[in-house]
mmCIF file of C-alpha atoms and ligand atoms in Angstrom:
data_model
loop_
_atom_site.group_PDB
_atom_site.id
_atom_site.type_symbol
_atom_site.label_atom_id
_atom_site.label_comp_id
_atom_site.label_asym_id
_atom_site.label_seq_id
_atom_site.Cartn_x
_atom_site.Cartn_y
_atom_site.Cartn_z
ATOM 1 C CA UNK A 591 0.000 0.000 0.000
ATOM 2 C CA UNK A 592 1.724 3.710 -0.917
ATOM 3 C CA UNK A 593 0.291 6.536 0.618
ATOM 4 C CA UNK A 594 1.520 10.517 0.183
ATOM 5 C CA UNK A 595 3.456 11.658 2.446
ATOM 6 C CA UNK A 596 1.621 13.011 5.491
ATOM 7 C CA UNK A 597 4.173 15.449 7.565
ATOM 8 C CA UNK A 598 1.889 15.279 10.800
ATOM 9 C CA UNK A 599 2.491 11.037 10.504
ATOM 10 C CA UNK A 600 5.779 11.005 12.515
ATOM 11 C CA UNK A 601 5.091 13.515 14.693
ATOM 12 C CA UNK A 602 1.615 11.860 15.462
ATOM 13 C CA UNK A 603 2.760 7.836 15.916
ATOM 14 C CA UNK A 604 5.566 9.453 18.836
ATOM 15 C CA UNK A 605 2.316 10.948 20.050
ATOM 16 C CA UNK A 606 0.814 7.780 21.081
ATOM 17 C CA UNK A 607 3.196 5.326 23.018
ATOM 18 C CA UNK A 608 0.328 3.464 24.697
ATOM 19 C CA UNK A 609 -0.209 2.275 20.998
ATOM 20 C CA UNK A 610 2.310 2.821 18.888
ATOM 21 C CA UNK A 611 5.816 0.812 19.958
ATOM 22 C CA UNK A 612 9.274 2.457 19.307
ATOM 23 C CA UNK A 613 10.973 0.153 20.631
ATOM 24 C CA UNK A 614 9.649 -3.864 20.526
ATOM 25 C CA UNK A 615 12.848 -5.288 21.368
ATOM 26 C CA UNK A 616 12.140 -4.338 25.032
ATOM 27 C CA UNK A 617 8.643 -6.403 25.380
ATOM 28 C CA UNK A 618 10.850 -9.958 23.640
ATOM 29 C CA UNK A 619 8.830 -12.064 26.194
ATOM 30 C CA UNK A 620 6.781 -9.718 27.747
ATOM 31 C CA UNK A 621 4.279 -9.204 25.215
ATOM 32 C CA UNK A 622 1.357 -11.307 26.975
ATOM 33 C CA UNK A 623 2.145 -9.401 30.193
ATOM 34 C CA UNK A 624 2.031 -6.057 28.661
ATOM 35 C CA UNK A 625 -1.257 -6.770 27.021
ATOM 36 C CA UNK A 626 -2.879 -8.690 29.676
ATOM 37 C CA UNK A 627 -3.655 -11.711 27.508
ATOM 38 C CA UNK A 628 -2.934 -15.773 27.054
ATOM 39 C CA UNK A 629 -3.461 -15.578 23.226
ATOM 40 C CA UNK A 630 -1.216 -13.392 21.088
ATOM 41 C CA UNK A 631 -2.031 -12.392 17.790
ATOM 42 C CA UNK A 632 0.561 -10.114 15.055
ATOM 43 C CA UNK A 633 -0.766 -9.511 11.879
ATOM 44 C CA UNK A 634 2.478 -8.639 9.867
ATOM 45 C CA UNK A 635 1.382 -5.566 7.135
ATOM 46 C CA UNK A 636 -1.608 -3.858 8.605
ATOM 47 C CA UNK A 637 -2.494 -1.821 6.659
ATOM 48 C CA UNK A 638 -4.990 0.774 7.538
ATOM 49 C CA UNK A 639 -5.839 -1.410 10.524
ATOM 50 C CA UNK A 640 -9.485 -2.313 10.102
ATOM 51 C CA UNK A 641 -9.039 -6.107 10.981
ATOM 52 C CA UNK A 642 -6.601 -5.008 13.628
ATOM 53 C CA UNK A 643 -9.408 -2.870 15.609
ATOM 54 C CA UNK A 644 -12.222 -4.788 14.468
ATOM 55 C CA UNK A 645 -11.027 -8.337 15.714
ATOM 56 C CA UNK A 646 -9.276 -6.760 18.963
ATOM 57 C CA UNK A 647 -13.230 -5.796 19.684
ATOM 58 C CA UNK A 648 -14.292 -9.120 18.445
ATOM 59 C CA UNK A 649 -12.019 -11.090 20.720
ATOM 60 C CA UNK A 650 -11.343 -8.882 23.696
ATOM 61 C CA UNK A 651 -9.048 -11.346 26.091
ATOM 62 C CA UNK A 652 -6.618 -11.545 23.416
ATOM 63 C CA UNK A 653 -3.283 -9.338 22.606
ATOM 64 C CA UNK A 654 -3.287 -8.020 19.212
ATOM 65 C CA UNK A 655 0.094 -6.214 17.609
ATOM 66 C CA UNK A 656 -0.172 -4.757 14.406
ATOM 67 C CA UNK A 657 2.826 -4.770 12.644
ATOM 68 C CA UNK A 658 3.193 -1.787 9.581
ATOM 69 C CA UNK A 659 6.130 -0.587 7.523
ATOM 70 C CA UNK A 660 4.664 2.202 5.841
ATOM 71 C CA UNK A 661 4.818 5.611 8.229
ATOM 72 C CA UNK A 662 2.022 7.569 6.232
ATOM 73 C CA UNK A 663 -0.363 3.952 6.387
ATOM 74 C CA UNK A 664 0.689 3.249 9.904
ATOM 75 C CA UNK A 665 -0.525 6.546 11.195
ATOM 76 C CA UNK A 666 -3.526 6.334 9.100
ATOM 77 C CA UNK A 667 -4.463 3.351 10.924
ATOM 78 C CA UNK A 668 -4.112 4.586 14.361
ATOM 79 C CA UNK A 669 -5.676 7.747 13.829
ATOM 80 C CA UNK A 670 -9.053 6.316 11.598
ATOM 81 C CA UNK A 671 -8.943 3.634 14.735
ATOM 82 C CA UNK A 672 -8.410 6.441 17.462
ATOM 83 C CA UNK A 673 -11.690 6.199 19.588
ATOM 84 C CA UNK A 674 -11.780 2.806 19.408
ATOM 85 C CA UNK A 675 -8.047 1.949 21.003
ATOM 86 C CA UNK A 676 -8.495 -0.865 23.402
ATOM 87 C CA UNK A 677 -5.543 -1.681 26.204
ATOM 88 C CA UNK A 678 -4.607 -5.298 23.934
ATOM 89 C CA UNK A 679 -3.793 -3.503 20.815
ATOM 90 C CA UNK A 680 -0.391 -1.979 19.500
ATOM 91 C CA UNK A 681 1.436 -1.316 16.424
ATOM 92 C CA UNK A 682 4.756 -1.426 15.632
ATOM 93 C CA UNK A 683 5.845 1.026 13.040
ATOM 94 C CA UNK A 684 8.960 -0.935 11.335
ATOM 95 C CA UNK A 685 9.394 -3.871 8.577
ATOM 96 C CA UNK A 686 8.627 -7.285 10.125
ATOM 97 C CA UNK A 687 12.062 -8.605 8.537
ATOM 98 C CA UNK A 688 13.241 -7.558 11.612
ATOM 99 C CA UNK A 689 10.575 -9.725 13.500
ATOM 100 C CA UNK A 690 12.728 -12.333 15.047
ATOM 101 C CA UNK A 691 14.247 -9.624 17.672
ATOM 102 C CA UNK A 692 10.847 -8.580 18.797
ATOM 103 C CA UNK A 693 9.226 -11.642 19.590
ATOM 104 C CA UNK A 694 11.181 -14.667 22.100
ATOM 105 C CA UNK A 695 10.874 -18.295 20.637
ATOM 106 C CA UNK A 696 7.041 -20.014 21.316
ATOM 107 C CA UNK A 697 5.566 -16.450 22.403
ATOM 108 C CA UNK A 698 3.482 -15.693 19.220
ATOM 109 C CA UNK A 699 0.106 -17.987 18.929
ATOM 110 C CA UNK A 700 -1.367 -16.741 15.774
ATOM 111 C CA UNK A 701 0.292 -14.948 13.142
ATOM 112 C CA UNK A 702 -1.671 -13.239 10.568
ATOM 113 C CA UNK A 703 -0.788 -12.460 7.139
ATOM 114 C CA UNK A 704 -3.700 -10.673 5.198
ATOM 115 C CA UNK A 705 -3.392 -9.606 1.797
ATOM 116 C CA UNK A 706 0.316 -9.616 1.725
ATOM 117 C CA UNK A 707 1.997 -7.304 -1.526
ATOM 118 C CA UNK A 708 2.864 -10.420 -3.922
ATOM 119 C CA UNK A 709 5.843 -9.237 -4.960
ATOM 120 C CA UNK A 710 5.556 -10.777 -8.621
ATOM 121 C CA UNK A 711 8.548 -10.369 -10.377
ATOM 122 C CA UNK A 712 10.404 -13.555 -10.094
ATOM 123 C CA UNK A 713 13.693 -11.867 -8.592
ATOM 124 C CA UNK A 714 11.708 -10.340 -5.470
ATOM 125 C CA UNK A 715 10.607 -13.842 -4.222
ATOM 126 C CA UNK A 716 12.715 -13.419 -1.417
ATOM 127 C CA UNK A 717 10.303 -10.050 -0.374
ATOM 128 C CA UNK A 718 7.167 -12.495 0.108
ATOM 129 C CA UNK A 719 5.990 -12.851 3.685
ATOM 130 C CA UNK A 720 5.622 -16.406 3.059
ATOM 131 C CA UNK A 721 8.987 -16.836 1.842
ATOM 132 C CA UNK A 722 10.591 -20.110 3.494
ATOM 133 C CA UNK A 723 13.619 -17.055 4.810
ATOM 134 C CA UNK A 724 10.228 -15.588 6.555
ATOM 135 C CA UNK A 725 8.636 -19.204 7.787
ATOM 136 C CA UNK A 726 11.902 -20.380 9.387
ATOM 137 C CA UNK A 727 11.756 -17.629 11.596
ATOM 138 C CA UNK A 728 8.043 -18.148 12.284
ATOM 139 C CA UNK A 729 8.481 -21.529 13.179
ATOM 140 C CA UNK A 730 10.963 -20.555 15.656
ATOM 141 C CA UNK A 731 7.963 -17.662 17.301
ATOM 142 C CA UNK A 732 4.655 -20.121 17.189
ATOM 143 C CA UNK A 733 3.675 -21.242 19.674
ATOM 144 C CA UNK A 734 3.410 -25.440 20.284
ATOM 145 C CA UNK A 735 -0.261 -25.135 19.262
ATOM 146 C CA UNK A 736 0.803 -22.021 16.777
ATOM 147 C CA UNK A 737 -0.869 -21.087 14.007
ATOM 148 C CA UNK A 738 -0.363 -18.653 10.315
ATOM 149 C CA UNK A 739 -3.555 -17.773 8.488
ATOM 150 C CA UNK A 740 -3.034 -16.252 5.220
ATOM 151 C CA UNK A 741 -6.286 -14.027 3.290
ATOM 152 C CA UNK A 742 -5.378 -13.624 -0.389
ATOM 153 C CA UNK A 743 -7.167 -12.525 -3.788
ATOM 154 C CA UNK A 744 -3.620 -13.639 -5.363
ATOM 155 C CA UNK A 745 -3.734 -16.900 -6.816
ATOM 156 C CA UNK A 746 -0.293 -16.671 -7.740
ATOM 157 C CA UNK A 747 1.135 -15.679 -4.103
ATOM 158 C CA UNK A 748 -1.726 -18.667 -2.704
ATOM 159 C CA UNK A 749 0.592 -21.443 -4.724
ATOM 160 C CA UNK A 750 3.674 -20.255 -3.628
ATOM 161 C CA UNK A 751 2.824 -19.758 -0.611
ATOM 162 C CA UNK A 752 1.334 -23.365 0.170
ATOM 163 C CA UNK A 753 4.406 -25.010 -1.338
ATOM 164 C CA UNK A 754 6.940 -23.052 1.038
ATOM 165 C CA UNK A 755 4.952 -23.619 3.942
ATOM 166 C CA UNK A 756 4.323 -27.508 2.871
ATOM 167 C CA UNK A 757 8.133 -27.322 2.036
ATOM 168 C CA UNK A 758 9.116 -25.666 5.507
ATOM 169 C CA UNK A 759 7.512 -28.408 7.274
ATOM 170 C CA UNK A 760 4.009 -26.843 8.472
ATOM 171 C CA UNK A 761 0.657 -28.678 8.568
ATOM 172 C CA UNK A 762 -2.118 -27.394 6.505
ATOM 173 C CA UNK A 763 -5.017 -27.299 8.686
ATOM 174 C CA UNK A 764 -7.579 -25.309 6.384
ATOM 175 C CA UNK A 765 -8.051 -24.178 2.671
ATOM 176 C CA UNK A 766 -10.452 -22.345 1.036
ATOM 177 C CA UNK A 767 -10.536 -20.730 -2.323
ATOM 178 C CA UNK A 768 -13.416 -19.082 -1.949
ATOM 179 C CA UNK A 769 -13.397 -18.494 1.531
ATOM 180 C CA UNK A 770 -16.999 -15.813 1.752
ATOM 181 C CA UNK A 771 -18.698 -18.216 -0.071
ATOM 182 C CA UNK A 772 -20.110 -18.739 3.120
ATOM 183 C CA UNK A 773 -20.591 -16.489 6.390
ATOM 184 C CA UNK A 774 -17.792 -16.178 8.712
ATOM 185 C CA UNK A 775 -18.775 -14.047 11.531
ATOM 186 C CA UNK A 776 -15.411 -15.101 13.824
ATOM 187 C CA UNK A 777 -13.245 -13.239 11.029
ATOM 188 C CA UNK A 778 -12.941 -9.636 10.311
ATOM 189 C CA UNK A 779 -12.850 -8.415 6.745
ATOM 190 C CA UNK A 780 -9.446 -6.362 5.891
ATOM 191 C CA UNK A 781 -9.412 -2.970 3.412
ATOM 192 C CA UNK A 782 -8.355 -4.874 0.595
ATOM 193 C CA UNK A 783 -11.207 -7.856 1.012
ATOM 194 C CA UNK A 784 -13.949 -5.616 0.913
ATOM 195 C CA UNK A 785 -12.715 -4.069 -2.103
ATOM 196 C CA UNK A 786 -12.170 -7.661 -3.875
ATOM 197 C CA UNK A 787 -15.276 -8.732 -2.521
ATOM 198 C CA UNK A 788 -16.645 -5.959 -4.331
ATOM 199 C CA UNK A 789 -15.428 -6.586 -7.442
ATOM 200 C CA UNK A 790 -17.048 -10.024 -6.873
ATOM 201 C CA UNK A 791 -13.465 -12.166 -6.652
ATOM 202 C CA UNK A 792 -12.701 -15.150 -4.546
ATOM 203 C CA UNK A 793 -10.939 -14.769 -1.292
ATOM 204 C CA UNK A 794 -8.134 -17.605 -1.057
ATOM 205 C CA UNK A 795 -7.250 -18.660 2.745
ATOM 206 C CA UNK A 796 -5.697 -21.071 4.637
ATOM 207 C CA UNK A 797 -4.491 -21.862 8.288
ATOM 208 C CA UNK A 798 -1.012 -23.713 8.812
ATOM 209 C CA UNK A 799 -0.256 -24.967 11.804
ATOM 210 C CA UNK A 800 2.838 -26.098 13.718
ATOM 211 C CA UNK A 801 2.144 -29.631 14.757
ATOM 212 C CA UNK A 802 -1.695 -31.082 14.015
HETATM 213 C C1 SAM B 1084 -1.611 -4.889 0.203
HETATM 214 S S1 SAM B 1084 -1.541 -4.100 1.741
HETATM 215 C C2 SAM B 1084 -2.767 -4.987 2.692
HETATM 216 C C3 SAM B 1084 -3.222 -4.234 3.892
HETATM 217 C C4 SAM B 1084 -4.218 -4.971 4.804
HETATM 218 N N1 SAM B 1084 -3.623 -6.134 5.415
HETATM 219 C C5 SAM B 1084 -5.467 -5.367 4.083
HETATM 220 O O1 SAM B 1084 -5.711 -6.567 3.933
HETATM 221 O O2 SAM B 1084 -6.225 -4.469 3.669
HETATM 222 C C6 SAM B 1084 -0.030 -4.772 2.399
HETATM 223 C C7 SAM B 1084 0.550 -3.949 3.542
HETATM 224 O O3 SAM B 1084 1.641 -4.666 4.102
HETATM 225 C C8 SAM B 1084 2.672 -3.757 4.422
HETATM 226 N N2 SAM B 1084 3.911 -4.533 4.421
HETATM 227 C C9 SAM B 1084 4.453 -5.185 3.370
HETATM 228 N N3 SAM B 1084 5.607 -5.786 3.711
HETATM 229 C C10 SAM B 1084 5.787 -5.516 5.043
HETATM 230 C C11 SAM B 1084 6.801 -5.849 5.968
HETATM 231 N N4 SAM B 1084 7.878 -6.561 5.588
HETATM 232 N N5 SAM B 1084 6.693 -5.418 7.239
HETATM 233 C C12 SAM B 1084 5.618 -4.665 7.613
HETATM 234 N N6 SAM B 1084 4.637 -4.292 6.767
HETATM 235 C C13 SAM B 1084 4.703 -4.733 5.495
HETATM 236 C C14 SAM B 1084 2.596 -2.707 3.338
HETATM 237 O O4 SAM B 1084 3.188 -1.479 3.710
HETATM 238 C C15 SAM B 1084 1.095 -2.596 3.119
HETATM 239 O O5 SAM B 1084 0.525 -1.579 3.919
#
């Protein structure tokens, strides 16, 4: 997602430390204590943060971080979310390749990848979210009963996604290609859905997990 540059986006995400994390390195193993929760969910590329807020409201007892590269989206997302800010949810404001620091091994329970850029041109593989450099260090942050669910309208990123996972040693719980074909009131709808869902095309998901 590209956004213009908005000068008040710095200035604003220093604003809000309750939310917005400068520094993760400092909560490695502390997250579930800082956010008062058992279950601990990071959705890596936020976005504008609509599945952030809406499933930190749907699921209340559990810790949410948002993770978001983009300044000018990041700050979009806390500000459109502002009056809605529970106690479970943060951001983090930096690129997720940098994940493994942030997180201690096991502390993670459900990683969330949602629409992910797919990075088509053969050379930037290595960009994907669900490359295997990615899933090693996932597999290292889930914990025993971990879990990844991916949301894509990218068929392309959907096959190369379920062979590195497959190839990285994960168990495919769940697959849909068509995943609103039917109601699914326990899952939020992202930015990006909606706007496929508009245009009528299939959402692709699945859930990988750790050990079955
Ligand atoms: C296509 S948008 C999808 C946004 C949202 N998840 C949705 O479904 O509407 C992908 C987002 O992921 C962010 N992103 C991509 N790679 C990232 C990374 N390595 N670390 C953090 N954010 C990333 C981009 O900046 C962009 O905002």
């Amino acid at each position: 997602m590209r956004m213009r540059n908005k000068p008040w986006a710095s200035p604003f995400l220093e604003s809000m430390p309750s939310t917005v994390i400068q520094n993760p390195k400092q909560y490695a193993s502390l997250w579930k204590q800082k956010l008062g929760c058992t279950i601990l969910h990071v959705e890596i590329g936020s976005g504008k943060g609509d599945y952030w807020n809406t499933m930190a409201h749907m699921y209340p007892d559990h810790g949410w971080v948002a993770i978001e590269k983009d300044r000018n989206v990041a700050a979009t997302s806390v500000k459109k979310h502002i009056n809605t800010l529970l106690p479970t949810m943060v951001l983090i404001n930096q690129d997720a390749k940098d994940i493994s620091e942030w997180f201690t091994e096991g502390e993670i329970d459900v990683l969330h990848l949602n629409f992910s850029d797919p990075w088509p041109k053969r050379g930037h593989s290595k960009r994907r979210l669900s490359h295997s450099d990615f899933l090693k260090v996932y597999l290292r942050l889930l914990s025993f009963t971990g879990q990844v669910v991916m949301k894509t309208d990218n068929a392309g990123l959907f096959e190369f996604s379920c062979e590195e996972f497959s190839r990285n040693g994960f168990i495919l719980a769940q697959m849909s290609v068509d995943f609103r074909r039917t109601d699914h009131p326990e899952d939020a709808i992202t930015e990006y859905e909606q706007r496929f869902l508009d245009l009528n095309q299939p959402i692709y998901r699945a859930i990988w997990r750790k050990y079955l």
